[in-house]
mmCIF file of C-alpha atoms in Angstrom:
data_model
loop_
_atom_site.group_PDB
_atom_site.id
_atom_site.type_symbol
_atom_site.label_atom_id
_atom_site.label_comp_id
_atom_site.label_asym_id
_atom_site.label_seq_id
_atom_site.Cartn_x
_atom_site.Cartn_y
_atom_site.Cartn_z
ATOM 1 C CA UNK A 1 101.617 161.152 -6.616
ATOM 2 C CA UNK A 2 99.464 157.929 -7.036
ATOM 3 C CA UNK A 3 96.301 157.779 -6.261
ATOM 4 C CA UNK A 4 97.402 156.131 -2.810
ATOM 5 C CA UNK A 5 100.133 157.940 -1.486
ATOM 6 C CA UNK A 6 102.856 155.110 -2.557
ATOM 7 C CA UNK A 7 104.561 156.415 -5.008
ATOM 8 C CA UNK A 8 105.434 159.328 -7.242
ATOM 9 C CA UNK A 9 106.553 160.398 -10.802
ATOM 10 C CA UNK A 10 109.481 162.459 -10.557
ATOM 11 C CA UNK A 11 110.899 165.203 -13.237
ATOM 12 C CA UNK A 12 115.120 165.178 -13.234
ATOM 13 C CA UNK A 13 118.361 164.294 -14.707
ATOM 14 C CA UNK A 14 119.136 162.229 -11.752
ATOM 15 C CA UNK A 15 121.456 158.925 -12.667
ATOM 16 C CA UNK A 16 120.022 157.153 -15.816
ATOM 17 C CA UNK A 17 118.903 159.890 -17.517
ATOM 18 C CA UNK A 18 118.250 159.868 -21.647
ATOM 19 C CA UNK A 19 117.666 163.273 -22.415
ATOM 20 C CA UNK A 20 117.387 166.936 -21.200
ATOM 21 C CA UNK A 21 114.917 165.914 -18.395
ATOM 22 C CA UNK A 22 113.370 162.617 -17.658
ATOM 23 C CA UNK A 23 110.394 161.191 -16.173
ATOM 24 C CA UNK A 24 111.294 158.636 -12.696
ATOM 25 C CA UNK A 25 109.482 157.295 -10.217
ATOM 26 C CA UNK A 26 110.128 156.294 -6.639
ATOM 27 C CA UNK A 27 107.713 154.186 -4.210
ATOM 28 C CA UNK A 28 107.710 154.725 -0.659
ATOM 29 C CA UNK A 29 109.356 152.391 1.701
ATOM 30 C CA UNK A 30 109.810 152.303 5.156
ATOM 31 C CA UNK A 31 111.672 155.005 6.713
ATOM 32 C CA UNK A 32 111.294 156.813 3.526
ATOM 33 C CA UNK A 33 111.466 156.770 -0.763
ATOM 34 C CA UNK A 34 113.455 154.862 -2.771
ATOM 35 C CA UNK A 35 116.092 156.346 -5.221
ATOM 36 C CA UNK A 36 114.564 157.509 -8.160
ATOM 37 C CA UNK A 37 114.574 154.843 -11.127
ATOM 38 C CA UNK A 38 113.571 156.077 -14.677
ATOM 39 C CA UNK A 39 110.629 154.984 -16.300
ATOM 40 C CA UNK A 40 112.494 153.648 -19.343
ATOM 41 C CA UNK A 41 112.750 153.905 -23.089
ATOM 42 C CA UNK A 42 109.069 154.175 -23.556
ATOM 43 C CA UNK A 43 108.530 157.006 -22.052
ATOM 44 C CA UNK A 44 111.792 159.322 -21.856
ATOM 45 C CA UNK A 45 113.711 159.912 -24.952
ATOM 46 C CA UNK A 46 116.579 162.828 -25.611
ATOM 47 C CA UNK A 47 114.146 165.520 -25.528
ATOM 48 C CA UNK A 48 112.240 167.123 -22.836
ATOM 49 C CA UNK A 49 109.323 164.691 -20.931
ATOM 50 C CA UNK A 50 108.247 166.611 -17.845
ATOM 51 C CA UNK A 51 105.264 167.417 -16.025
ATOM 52 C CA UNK A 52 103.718 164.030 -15.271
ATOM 53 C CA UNK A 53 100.602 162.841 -13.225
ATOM 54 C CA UNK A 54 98.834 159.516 -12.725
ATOM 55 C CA UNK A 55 95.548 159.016 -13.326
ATOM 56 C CA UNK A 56 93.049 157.694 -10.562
ATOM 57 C CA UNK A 57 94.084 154.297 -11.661
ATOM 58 C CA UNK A 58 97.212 154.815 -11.270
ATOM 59 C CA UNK A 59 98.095 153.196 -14.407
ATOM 60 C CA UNK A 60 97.208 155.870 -16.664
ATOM 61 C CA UNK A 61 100.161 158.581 -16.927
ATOM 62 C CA UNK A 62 99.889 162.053 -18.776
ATOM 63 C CA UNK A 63 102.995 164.293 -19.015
ATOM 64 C CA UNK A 64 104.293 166.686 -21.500
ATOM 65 C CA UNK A 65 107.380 166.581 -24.015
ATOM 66 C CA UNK A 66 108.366 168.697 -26.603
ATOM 67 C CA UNK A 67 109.392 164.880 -28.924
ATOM 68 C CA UNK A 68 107.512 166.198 -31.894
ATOM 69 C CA UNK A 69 107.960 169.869 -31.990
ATOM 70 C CA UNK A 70 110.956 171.153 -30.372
ATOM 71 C CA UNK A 71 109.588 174.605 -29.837
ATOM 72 C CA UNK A 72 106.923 173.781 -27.667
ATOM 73 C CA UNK A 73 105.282 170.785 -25.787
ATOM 74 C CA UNK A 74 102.213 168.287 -25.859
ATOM 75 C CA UNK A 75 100.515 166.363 -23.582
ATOM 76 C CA UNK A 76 100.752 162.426 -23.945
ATOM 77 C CA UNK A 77 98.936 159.739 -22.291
ATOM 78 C CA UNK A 78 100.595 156.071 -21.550
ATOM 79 C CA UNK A 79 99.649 153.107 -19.433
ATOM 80 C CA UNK A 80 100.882 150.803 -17.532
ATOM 81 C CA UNK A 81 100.316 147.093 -18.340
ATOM 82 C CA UNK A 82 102.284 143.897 -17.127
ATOM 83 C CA UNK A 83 105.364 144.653 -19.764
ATOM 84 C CA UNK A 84 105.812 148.180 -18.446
ATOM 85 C CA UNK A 85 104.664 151.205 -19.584
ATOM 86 C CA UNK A 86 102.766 151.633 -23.209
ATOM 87 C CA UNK A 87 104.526 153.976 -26.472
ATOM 88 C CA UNK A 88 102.840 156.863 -25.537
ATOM 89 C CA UNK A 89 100.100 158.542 -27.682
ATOM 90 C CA UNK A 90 100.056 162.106 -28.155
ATOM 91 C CA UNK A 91 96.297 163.004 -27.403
ATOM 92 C CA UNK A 92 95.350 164.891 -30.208
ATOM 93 C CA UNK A 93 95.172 168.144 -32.112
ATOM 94 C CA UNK A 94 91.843 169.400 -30.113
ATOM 95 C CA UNK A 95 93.961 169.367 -27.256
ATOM 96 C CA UNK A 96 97.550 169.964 -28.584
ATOM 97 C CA UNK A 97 97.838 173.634 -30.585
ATOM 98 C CA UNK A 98 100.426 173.318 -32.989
ATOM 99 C CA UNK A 99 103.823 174.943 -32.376
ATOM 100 C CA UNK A 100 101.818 176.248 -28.576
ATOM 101 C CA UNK A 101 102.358 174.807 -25.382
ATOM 102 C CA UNK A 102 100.160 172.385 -23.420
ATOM 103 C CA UNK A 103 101.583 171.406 -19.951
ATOM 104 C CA UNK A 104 100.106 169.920 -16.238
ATOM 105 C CA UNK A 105 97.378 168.137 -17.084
ATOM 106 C CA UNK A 106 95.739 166.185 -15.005
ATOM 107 C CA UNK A 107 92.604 164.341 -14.900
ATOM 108 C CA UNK A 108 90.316 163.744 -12.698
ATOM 109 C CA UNK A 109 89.038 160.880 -10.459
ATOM 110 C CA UNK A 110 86.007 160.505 -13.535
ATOM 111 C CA UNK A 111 88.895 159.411 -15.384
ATOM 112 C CA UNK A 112 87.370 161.734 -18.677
ATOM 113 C CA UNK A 113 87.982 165.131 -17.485
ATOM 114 C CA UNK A 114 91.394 166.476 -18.278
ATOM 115 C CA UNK A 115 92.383 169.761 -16.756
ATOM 116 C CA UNK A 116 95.575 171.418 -18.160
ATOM 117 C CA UNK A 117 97.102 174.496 -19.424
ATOM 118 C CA UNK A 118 97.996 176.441 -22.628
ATOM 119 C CA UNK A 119 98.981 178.974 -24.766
ATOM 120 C CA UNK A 120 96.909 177.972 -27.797
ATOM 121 C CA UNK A 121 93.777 178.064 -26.715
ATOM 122 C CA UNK A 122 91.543 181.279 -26.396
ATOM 123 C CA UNK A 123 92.449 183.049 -22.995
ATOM 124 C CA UNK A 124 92.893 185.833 -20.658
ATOM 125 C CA UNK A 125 96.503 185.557 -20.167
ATOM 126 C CA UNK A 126 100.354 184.019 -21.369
ATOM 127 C CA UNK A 127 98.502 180.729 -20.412
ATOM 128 C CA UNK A 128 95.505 179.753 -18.718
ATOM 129 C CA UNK A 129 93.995 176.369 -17.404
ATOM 130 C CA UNK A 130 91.098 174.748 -19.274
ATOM 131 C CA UNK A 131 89.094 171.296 -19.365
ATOM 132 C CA UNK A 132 88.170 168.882 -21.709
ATOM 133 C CA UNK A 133 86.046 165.571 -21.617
ATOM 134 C CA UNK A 134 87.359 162.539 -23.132
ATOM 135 C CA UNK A 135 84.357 161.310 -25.718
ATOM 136 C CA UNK A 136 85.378 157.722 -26.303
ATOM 137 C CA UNK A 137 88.460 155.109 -25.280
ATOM 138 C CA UNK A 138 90.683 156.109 -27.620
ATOM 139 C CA UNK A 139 92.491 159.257 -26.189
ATOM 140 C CA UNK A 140 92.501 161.491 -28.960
ATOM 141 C CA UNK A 141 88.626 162.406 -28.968
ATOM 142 C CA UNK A 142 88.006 165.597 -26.676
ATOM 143 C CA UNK A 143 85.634 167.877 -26.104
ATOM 144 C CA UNK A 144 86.356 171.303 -27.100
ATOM 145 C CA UNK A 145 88.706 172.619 -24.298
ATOM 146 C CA UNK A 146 86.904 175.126 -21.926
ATOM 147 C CA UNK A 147 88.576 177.742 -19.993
ATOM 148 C CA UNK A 148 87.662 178.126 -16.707
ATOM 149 C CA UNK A 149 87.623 181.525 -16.557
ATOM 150 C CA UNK A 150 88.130 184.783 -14.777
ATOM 151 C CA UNK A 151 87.997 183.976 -11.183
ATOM 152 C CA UNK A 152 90.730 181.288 -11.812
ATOM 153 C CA UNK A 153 92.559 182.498 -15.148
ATOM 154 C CA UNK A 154 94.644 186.142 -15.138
ATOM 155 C CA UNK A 155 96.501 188.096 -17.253
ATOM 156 C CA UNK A 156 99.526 186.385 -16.647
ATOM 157 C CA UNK A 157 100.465 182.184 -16.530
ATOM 158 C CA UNK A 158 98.332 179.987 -14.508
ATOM 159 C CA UNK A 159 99.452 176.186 -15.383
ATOM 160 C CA UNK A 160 99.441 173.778 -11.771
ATOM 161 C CA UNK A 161 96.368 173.061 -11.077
ATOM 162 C CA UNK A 162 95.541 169.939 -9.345
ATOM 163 C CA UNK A 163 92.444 168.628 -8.042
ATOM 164 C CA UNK A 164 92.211 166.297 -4.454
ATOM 165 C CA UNK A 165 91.025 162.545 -5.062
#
């Protein structure tokens, strides 16, 4: 959901799709939503995007796909500018394990702080949630990721967490 209730990024193969699951949005109308429309070439190829969230602007979008290594998935940033939305970046090996799987991240109003989950990153379970601080304005310049622990990570998967505005 944006930051403002209006609209929402959407995981499906609805009409329009590229691939085996697409990224769509849909803005909310009177009486209701409108039909989902995909975000377009920049974002959704033929592999797996999924697990999207906006950013507090609401013109920052993270999501995963597995477009670089088809055995597991990394998290991506994009933004949206006049033209549409930006080729998105992958964010970076301190973030993204190699051949492990990042997913749900979302960051927080500060826009720095990036919460998300994996499998490559020391834990207590099959995946756990961590954080991460953005150092600079590039995207690909993190902290190193933090997990947040017992009380909140288990011995099995943890990977939606999401924080209020």
């Amino acid at each position: 959901m944006s930051p403002d209730g209006n609209s929402a990024i959407l995981f499906g193969n609805y009409v329009g799709s590229f691939g085996s699951g697409d990224l769509f949005y849909s803005c909310k109308v009177a009486g209701g939503w409108t039909t989902p429309c995909n975000l377009g070439g920049a974002i959704n190829t033929n592999n797996w995007e999924s697990q999207a969230s906006l950013g507090p602007d609401g013109k920052t979008l993270l999501f995963i796909s597995d477009r670089e290594d088809k055995s597991e998935a990394d998290i991506y940033v994009s933004f949206l500018t006049n033209e549409g939305w930006t080729k998105p970046l992958n964010i970076g090996p301190t973030i993204n394990v190699k051949g492990k799987f990042e997913g749900a991240p979302q960051l927080a109003a500060d826009g720095k702080t990036l919460y998300f989950c994996s499998n490559g990153h020391p834990g207590f379970g099959k995946k756990d949630i961590f954080y991460a601080k953005r150092l600079d304005d590039s995207w690909t310049s993190w902290s190193k990721p933090v997990n947040l622990g017992k009380y909140v990570n288990t011995l099995e998967e943890e990977k939606y967490f999401t924080l209020p505005a």
